Amino acid sequence: EDQVTQSPEALRLQEGESSSLNCSYTVSGLRGLFWYRQDPGKGPEFLFTLYSAGEEKEKERLKATLTKKESFLHITAPKPEDSATYLCAVQGEGKLIFGQGTELSVKP
Amino acid sequence: DAGVTQSPTHLIKTRGQQVTLRCSPKSGHDTVSWYQQALGQGPQFIFQYYEEEERQRGNFPDRFSGHQFPNYSSELNVNALLLGDSALYLCASSSSGGATEFFGPGTRLTVL
């Protein structure tokens, strides 16, 4: 059964304190692994798509990496505006399977 | 370039009623998926529409039904509402040749 597990569930950082979020997955025939950012009460905002092990993508302070079993979202020198829930999802046969998310809080 | 739009933004219904939610996909997209997101959880796949037909369905009862129109917009219908149907309902669109889905702002449904 396709499954996605994210850790930690919640992460509190000081501004400038770099860290990583983890997404472990099992899926039959990975078509893509996706990272989204979600603000409270809003729809998920697309960040990255990764397709194969070894692939990396960057956007501002965020960098996503992918292995055969997990993905990491690295946050370098975060700012308070990076506070949000970060969702990981995998696509096997058409539909997206989401993890429960990591709630990130960055304090000034 | 308009993104995915959904209406209404918020909706309050009582148990047993029926509700219809609407979605317009991002320009150039022809595939629409619907998700249910309970508070504190990740989105759960309900179903996906392509070429006006349901292409794939998640683990949701038949009370949940949908439709896609020739202009690719879509509706989600929920009959005989239960308290547990209270959630954020998300619509996502993609192109048939691509994997990435883009989400709308969601409709917050409250069932009393």
PDB file of C-alpha atoms in Angstrom:
ATOM      1  CA  GLU A   1       0.000   0.000   0.000  1.00  0.00           C
ATOM      2  CA  ASP A   2       1.280   3.462  -0.933  1.00  0.00           C
ATOM      3  CA  GLN A   3       2.209   5.444   2.174  1.00  0.00           C
ATOM      4  CA  VAL A   4       3.873   8.725   3.137  1.00  0.00           C
ATOM      5  CA  THR A   5       5.187   9.614   6.607  1.00  0.00           C
ATOM      6  CA  GLN A   6       6.529  13.030   7.520  1.00  0.00           C
ATOM      7  CA  SER A   7       8.701  13.951  10.497  1.00  0.00           C
ATOM      8  CA  PRO A   8       8.781  15.792  12.733  1.00  0.00           C
ATOM      9  CA  GLU A   9       5.089  16.668  13.119  1.00  0.00           C
ATOM     10  CA  ALA A  10       6.055  20.125  14.387  1.00  0.00           C
ATOM     11  CA  LEU A  11       9.322  22.079  14.310  1.00  0.00           C
ATOM     12  CA  ARG A  12      10.110  25.325  16.066  1.00  0.00           C
ATOM     13  CA  LEU A  13      13.176  27.257  14.897  1.00  0.00           C
ATOM     14  CA  GLN A  14      14.786  30.561  15.654  1.00  0.00           C
ATOM     15  CA  GLU A  15      15.263  32.890  12.707  1.00  0.00           C
ATOM     16  CA  GLY A  16      18.481  31.884  10.922  1.00  0.00           C
ATOM     17  CA  GLU A  17      18.558  28.375  12.430  1.00  0.00           C
ATOM     18  CA  SER A  18      18.807  25.921   9.503  1.00  0.00           C
ATOM     19  CA  SER A  19      17.103  22.501   9.643  1.00  0.00           C
ATOM     20  CA  SER A  20      15.592  19.695   7.564  1.00  0.00           C
ATOM     21  CA  LEU A  21      12.162  18.097   7.211  1.00  0.00           C
ATOM     22  CA  ASN A  22      11.871  14.416   6.351  1.00  0.00           C
ATOM     23  CA  CYS A  23       9.415  12.561   4.095  1.00  0.00           C
ATOM     24  CA  SER A  24       9.593   8.754   4.004  1.00  0.00           C
ATOM     25  CA  TYR A  25       7.552   6.941   1.375  1.00  0.00           C
ATOM     26  CA  THR A  26       6.576   3.598  -0.088  1.00  0.00           C
ATOM     27  CA  VAL A  27       4.923   3.613  -3.508  1.00  0.00           C
ATOM     28  CA  SER A  28       4.533   1.312  -6.471  1.00  0.00           C
ATOM     29  CA  GLY A  29       6.094   2.966  -9.485  1.00  0.00           C
ATOM     30  CA  LEU A  30       6.947   6.486  -8.357  1.00  0.00           C
ATOM     31  CA  ARG A  31       5.802   9.038 -10.948  1.00  0.00           C
ATOM     32  CA  GLY A  32       6.844  11.988  -8.833  1.00  0.00           C
ATOM     33  CA  LEU A  33       7.383  13.320  -5.304  1.00  0.00           C
ATOM     34  CA  PHE A  34       5.945  16.725  -4.515  1.00  0.00           C
ATOM     35  CA  TRP A  35       6.473  19.357  -1.828  1.00  0.00           C
ATOM     36  CA  TYR A  36       3.803  21.911  -1.046  1.00  0.00           C
ATOM     37  CA  ARG A  37       3.560  24.758   1.439  1.00  0.00           C
ATOM     38  CA  GLN A  38       0.202  25.406   3.124  1.00  0.00           C
ATOM     39  CA  ASP A  39      -0.776  28.450   5.156  1.00  0.00           C
ATOM     40  CA  PRO A  40      -3.678  28.107   7.645  1.00  0.00           C
ATOM     41  CA  GLY A  41      -7.055  27.895   5.905  1.00  0.00           C
ATOM     42  CA  LYS A  42      -5.506  28.134   2.431  1.00  0.00           C
ATOM     43  CA  GLY A  43      -4.885  25.678  -0.374  1.00  0.00           C
ATOM     44  CA  PRO A  44      -1.443  24.040  -0.773  1.00  0.00           C
ATOM     45  CA  GLU A  45       1.071  26.075  -2.768  1.00  0.00           C
ATOM     46  CA  PHE A  46       3.330  24.085  -5.097  1.00  0.00           C
ATOM     47  CA  LEU A  47       7.057  24.176  -4.316  1.00  0.00           C
ATOM     48  CA  PHE A  48       8.903  21.301  -6.039  1.00  0.00           C
ATOM     49  CA  THR A  49       8.517  18.128  -8.093  1.00  0.00           C
ATOM     50  CA  LEU A  50      11.264  15.479  -7.923  1.00  0.00           C
ATOM     51  CA  TYR A  51      11.208  12.503 -10.281  1.00  0.00           C
ATOM     52  CA  SER A  52      14.251  10.327  -9.602  1.00  0.00           C
ATOM     53  CA  ALA A  53      16.736   9.458  -6.857  1.00  0.00           C
ATOM     54  CA  GLY A  54      19.618  11.906  -6.686  1.00  0.00           C
ATOM     55  CA  GLU A  55      17.593  14.814  -8.023  1.00  0.00           C
ATOM     56  CA  GLU A  56      17.777  18.149  -6.175  1.00  0.00           C
ATOM     57  CA  LYS A  57      15.843  21.402  -6.603  1.00  0.00           C
ATOM     58  CA  GLU A  58      16.243  24.798  -4.955  1.00  0.00           C
ATOM     59  CA  LYS A  59      14.077  27.852  -4.468  1.00  0.00           C
ATOM     60  CA  GLU A  60      15.257  30.745  -2.323  1.00  0.00           C
ATOM     61  CA  ARG A  61      15.976  29.295   1.162  1.00  0.00           C
ATOM     62  CA  LEU A  62      14.517  25.859   0.317  1.00  0.00           C
ATOM     63  CA  LYS A  63      16.249  22.839  -1.168  1.00  0.00           C
ATOM     64  CA  ALA A  64      14.569  19.485  -1.826  1.00  0.00           C
ATOM     65  CA  THR A  65      16.423  16.209  -2.305  1.00  0.00           C
ATOM     66  CA  LEU A  66      15.245  12.695  -3.175  1.00  0.00           C
ATOM     67  CA  THR A  67      16.491   9.157  -2.490  1.00  0.00           C
ATOM     68  CA  LYS A  68      14.770   5.830  -3.248  1.00  0.00           C
ATOM     69  CA  LYS A  69      13.053   5.821   0.150  1.00  0.00           C
ATOM     70  CA  GLU A  70      12.836   9.405   1.366  1.00  0.00           C
ATOM     71  CA  SER A  71      12.995  13.086   0.557  1.00  0.00           C
ATOM     72  CA  PHE A  72      14.355  15.980   2.571  1.00  0.00           C
ATOM     73  CA  LEU A  73      13.342  19.615   2.530  1.00  0.00           C
ATOM     74  CA  HIS A  74      16.299  21.652   3.763  1.00  0.00           C
ATOM     75  CA  ILE A  75      15.594  25.161   5.038  1.00  0.00           C
ATOM     76  CA  THR A  76      18.621  27.455   5.190  1.00  0.00           C
ATOM     77  CA  ALA A  77      18.574  30.533   7.451  1.00  0.00           C
ATOM     78  CA  PRO A  78      14.761  30.558   7.747  1.00  0.00           C
ATOM     79  CA  LYS A  79      12.747  33.725   8.264  1.00  0.00           C
ATOM     80  CA  PRO A  80       9.435  34.148  10.140  1.00  0.00           C
ATOM     81  CA  GLU A  81       7.604  34.274   6.790  1.00  0.00           C
ATOM     82  CA  ASP A  82       8.678  30.658   6.181  1.00  0.00           C
ATOM     83  CA  SER A  83       6.290  29.595   8.967  1.00  0.00           C
ATOM     84  CA  ALA A  84       3.686  27.239   7.450  1.00  0.00           C
ATOM     85  CA  THR A  85       2.798  23.567   7.163  1.00  0.00           C
ATOM     86  CA  TYR A  86       4.933  21.724   4.622  1.00  0.00           C
ATOM     87  CA  LEU A  87       3.253  18.804   2.862  1.00  0.00           C
ATOM     88  CA  CYS A  88       4.946  15.965   1.011  1.00  0.00           C
ATOM     89  CA  ALA A  89       3.060  13.816  -1.507  1.00  0.00           C
ATOM     90  CA  VAL A  90       3.870  10.964  -3.865  1.00  0.00           C
ATOM     91  CA  GLN A  91       2.144   9.989  -7.078  1.00  0.00           C
ATOM     92  CA  GLY A  92       2.033   6.324  -7.962  1.00  0.00           C
ATOM     93  CA  GLU A  93      -0.894   5.435 -10.196  1.00  0.00           C
ATOM     94  CA  GLY A  94      -2.587   8.761 -10.856  1.00  0.00           C
ATOM     95  CA  LYS A  95      -3.559  10.049  -7.428  1.00  0.00           C
ATOM     96  CA  LEU A  96      -1.513  11.969  -4.900  1.00  0.00           C
ATOM     97  CA  ILE A  97      -0.891  10.356  -1.504  1.00  0.00           C
ATOM     98  CA  PHE A  98      -0.091  12.992   1.127  1.00  0.00           C
ATOM     99  CA  GLY A  99       1.714  12.834   4.430  1.00  0.00           C
ATOM    100  CA  GLN A 100       0.209  14.551   7.449  1.00  0.00           C
ATOM    101  CA  GLY A 101       2.570  17.515   7.119  1.00  0.00           C
ATOM    102  CA  THR A 102       5.216  19.233   9.238  1.00  0.00           C
ATOM    103  CA  GLU A 103       4.138  22.441  10.948  1.00  0.00           C
ATOM    104  CA  LEU A 104       7.095  24.837  10.906  1.00  0.00           C
ATOM    105  CA  SER A 105       7.249  27.853  13.187  1.00  0.00           C
ATOM    106  CA  VAL A 106      10.115  30.348  12.844  1.00  0.00           C
ATOM    107  CA  LYS A 107      10.492  32.868  15.645  1.00  0.00           C
ATOM    108  CA  PRO A 108      12.340  36.191  15.205  1.00  0.00           C
TER     109      PRO A 108
ATOM    110  CA  ASP B   1      -2.816  33.602 -15.981  1.00  0.00           C
ATOM    111  CA  ALA B   2      -5.650  32.654 -13.635  1.00  0.00           C
ATOM    112  CA  GLY B   3      -4.929  29.866 -11.213  1.00  0.00           C
ATOM    113  CA  VAL B   4      -7.399  27.337  -9.878  1.00  0.00           C
ATOM    114  CA  THR B   5     -10.548  28.969  -8.514  1.00  0.00           C
ATOM    115  CA  GLN B   6     -13.170  27.494  -6.181  1.00  0.00           C
ATOM    116  CA  SER B   7     -16.559  28.610  -4.953  1.00  0.00           C
ATOM    117  CA  PRO B   8     -17.960  29.219  -2.481  1.00  0.00           C
ATOM    118  CA  THR B   9     -15.229  30.086   0.024  1.00  0.00           C
ATOM    119  CA  HIS B  10     -17.241  28.995   3.041  1.00  0.00           C
ATOM    120  CA  LEU B  11     -20.433  27.007   3.445  1.00  0.00           C
ATOM    121  CA  ILE B  12     -22.533  25.996   6.438  1.00  0.00           C
ATOM    122  CA  LYS B  13     -25.034  23.133   6.115  1.00  0.00           C
ATOM    123  CA  THR B  14     -27.008  20.902   8.457  1.00  0.00           C
ATOM    124  CA  ARG B  15     -26.938  17.124   8.666  1.00  0.00           C
ATOM    125  CA  GLY B  16     -28.846  15.390   5.891  1.00  0.00           C
ATOM    126  CA  GLN B  17     -28.593  18.270   3.438  1.00  0.00           C
ATOM    127  CA  GLN B  18     -26.861  18.190   0.076  1.00  0.00           C
ATOM    128  CA  VAL B  19     -24.051  20.468  -1.109  1.00  0.00           C
ATOM    129  CA  THR B  20     -22.399  21.363  -4.435  1.00  0.00           C
ATOM    130  CA  LEU B  21     -18.904  22.789  -4.665  1.00  0.00           C
ATOM    131  CA  ARG B  22     -17.439  24.261  -7.841  1.00  0.00           C
ATOM    132  CA  CYS B  23     -13.954  24.442  -9.361  1.00  0.00           C
ATOM    133  CA  SER B  24     -12.409  26.063 -12.422  1.00  0.00           C
ATOM    134  CA  PRO B  25      -9.017  24.662 -13.401  1.00  0.00           C
ATOM    135  CA  LYS B  26      -5.859  26.584 -14.206  1.00  0.00           C
ATOM    136  CA  SER B  27      -5.692  27.785 -17.806  1.00  0.00           C
ATOM    137  CA  GLY B  28      -4.442  25.012 -20.077  1.00  0.00           C
ATOM    138  CA  HIS B  29      -5.292  22.192 -17.651  1.00  0.00           C
ATOM    139  CA  ASP B  30      -7.795  19.461 -18.504  1.00  0.00           C
ATOM    140  CA  THR B  31      -7.696  17.216 -15.430  1.00  0.00           C
ATOM    141  CA  VAL B  32      -9.382  18.000 -12.114  1.00  0.00           C
ATOM    142  CA  SER B  33      -8.945  16.191  -8.797  1.00  0.00           C
ATOM    143  CA  TRP B  34     -10.831  16.697  -5.542  1.00  0.00           C
ATOM    144  CA  TYR B  35      -9.426  16.247  -2.037  1.00  0.00           C
ATOM    145  CA  GLN B  36     -10.844  16.390   1.479  1.00  0.00           C
ATOM    146  CA  GLN B  37      -8.627  17.810   4.227  1.00  0.00           C
ATOM    147  CA  ALA B  38      -9.615  17.421   7.859  1.00  0.00           C
ATOM    148  CA  LEU B  39      -8.067  19.745  10.424  1.00  0.00           C
ATOM    149  CA  GLY B  40      -4.452  18.819  11.145  1.00  0.00           C
ATOM    150  CA  GLN B  41      -4.333  16.149   8.422  1.00  0.00           C
ATOM    151  CA  GLY B  42      -2.985  15.917   4.906  1.00  0.00           C
ATOM    152  CA  PRO B  43      -5.427  16.039   1.969  1.00  0.00           C
ATOM    153  CA  GLN B  44      -7.233  12.769   1.116  1.00  0.00           C
ATOM    154  CA  PHE B  45      -7.959  11.954  -2.535  1.00  0.00           C
ATOM    155  CA  ILE B  46     -11.668  11.767  -3.407  1.00  0.00           C
ATOM    156  CA  PHE B  47     -11.681  11.365  -7.215  1.00  0.00           C
ATOM    157  CA  GLN B  48     -10.248  12.649 -10.470  1.00  0.00           C
ATOM    158  CA  TYR B  49     -12.013  13.731 -13.680  1.00  0.00           C
ATOM    159  CA  TYR B  50     -10.631  13.752 -17.196  1.00  0.00           C
ATOM    160  CA  GLU B  51     -12.559  14.088 -20.451  1.00  0.00           C
ATOM    161  CA  GLU B  52     -15.783  14.447 -18.446  1.00  0.00           C
ATOM    162  CA  GLU B  53     -15.396  11.017 -16.853  1.00  0.00           C
ATOM    163  CA  GLU B  54     -14.331   9.833 -13.415  1.00  0.00           C
ATOM    164  CA  ARG B  55     -10.905   8.343 -14.024  1.00  0.00           C
ATOM    165  CA  GLN B  56      -9.951   7.286 -10.507  1.00  0.00           C
ATOM    166  CA  ARG B  57     -11.624   7.223  -7.109  1.00  0.00           C
ATOM    167  CA  GLY B  58     -10.363   7.140  -3.548  1.00  0.00           C
ATOM    168  CA  ASN B  59     -11.936   5.466  -0.538  1.00  0.00           C
ATOM    169  CA  PHE B  60     -15.047   7.638  -0.263  1.00  0.00           C
ATOM    170  CA  PRO B  61     -18.710   6.514  -0.201  1.00  0.00           C
ATOM    171  CA  ASP B  62     -21.132   6.972  -3.081  1.00  0.00           C
ATOM    172  CA  ARG B  63     -22.572  10.026  -1.305  1.00  0.00           C
ATOM    173  CA  PHE B  64     -19.637  11.816  -2.910  1.00  0.00           C
ATOM    174  CA  SER B  65     -20.142  12.340  -6.633  1.00  0.00           C
ATOM    175  CA  GLY B  66     -18.813  14.678  -9.244  1.00  0.00           C
ATOM    176  CA  HIS B  67     -19.034  16.018 -12.721  1.00  0.00           C
ATOM    177  CA  GLN B  68     -16.748  17.620 -15.260  1.00  0.00           C
ATOM    178  CA  PHE B  69     -18.029  19.967 -17.939  1.00  0.00           C
ATOM    179  CA  PRO B  70     -16.777  20.435 -21.526  1.00  0.00           C
ATOM    180  CA  ASN B  71     -14.859  23.565 -20.434  1.00  0.00           C
ATOM    181  CA  TYR B  72     -12.996  21.352 -17.894  1.00  0.00           C
ATOM    182  CA  SER B  73     -14.607  22.955 -14.837  1.00  0.00           C
ATOM    183  CA  SER B  74     -15.906  20.547 -12.227  1.00  0.00           C
ATOM    184  CA  GLU B  75     -18.430  20.103  -9.436  1.00  0.00           C
ATOM    185  CA  LEU B  76     -18.286  18.011  -6.273  1.00  0.00           C
ATOM    186  CA  ASN B  77     -21.624  16.927  -4.826  1.00  0.00           C
ATOM    187  CA  VAL B  78     -22.096  15.479  -1.368  1.00  0.00           C
ATOM    188  CA  ASN B  79     -25.487  14.024  -0.368  1.00  0.00           C
ATOM    189  CA  ALA B  80     -26.891  13.220   3.074  1.00  0.00           C
ATOM    190  CA  LEU B  81     -24.270  15.283   4.870  1.00  0.00           C
ATOM    191  CA  LEU B  82     -22.762  13.958   8.091  1.00  0.00           C
ATOM    192  CA  LEU B  83     -20.987  15.888  10.825  1.00  0.00           C
ATOM    193  CA  GLY B  84     -17.780  14.125   9.769  1.00  0.00           C
ATOM    194  CA  ASP B  85     -17.979  15.700   6.320  1.00  0.00           C
ATOM    195  CA  SER B  86     -16.892  19.018   7.844  1.00  0.00           C
ATOM    196  CA  ALA B  87     -13.524  19.770   6.239  1.00  0.00           C
ATOM    197  CA  LEU B  88     -11.615  21.888   3.741  1.00  0.00           C
ATOM    198  CA  TYR B  89     -12.413  20.657   0.219  1.00  0.00           C
ATOM    199  CA  LEU B  90      -9.620  21.230  -2.253  1.00  0.00           C
ATOM    200  CA  CYS B  91      -9.683  21.153  -6.012  1.00  0.00           C
ATOM    201  CA  ALA B  92      -6.465  20.601  -7.954  1.00  0.00           C
ATOM    202  CA  SER B  93      -5.836  20.753 -11.687  1.00  0.00           C
ATOM    203  CA  SER B  94      -3.154  19.362 -13.951  1.00  0.00           C
ATOM    204  CA  SER B  95      -2.526  18.734 -17.628  1.00  0.00           C
ATOM    205  CA  SER B  96      -3.036  15.199 -18.875  1.00  0.00           C
ATOM    206  CA  GLY B  97       0.631  14.975 -19.817  1.00  0.00           C
ATOM    207  CA  GLY B  98       1.999  16.282 -16.538  1.00  0.00           C
ATOM    208  CA  ALA B  99       2.190  15.006 -12.973  1.00  0.00           C
ATOM    209  CA  THR B 100       2.179  18.258 -10.999  1.00  0.00           C
ATOM    210  CA  GLU B 101      -1.159  19.312  -9.524  1.00  0.00           C
ATOM    211  CA  PHE B 102      -1.935  22.916  -8.642  1.00  0.00           C
ATOM    212  CA  PHE B 103      -4.435  23.594  -5.890  1.00  0.00           C
ATOM    213  CA  GLY B 104      -7.193  26.115  -5.443  1.00  0.00           C
ATOM    214  CA  PRO B 105      -7.866  28.023  -2.211  1.00  0.00           C
ATOM    215  CA  GLY B 106     -10.417  25.483  -1.016  1.00  0.00           C
ATOM    216  CA  THR B 107     -13.992  25.546   0.248  1.00  0.00           C
ATOM    217  CA  ARG B 108     -14.483  25.302   4.015  1.00  0.00           C
ATOM    218  CA  LEU B 109     -17.590  23.177   4.665  1.00  0.00           C
ATOM    219  CA  THR B 110     -19.114  23.111   8.130  1.00  0.00           C
ATOM    220  CA  VAL B 111     -21.898  20.618   8.873  1.00  0.00           C
ATOM    221  CA  LEU B 112     -23.991  21.350  11.977  1.00  0.00           C
TER     222      LEU B 112
END
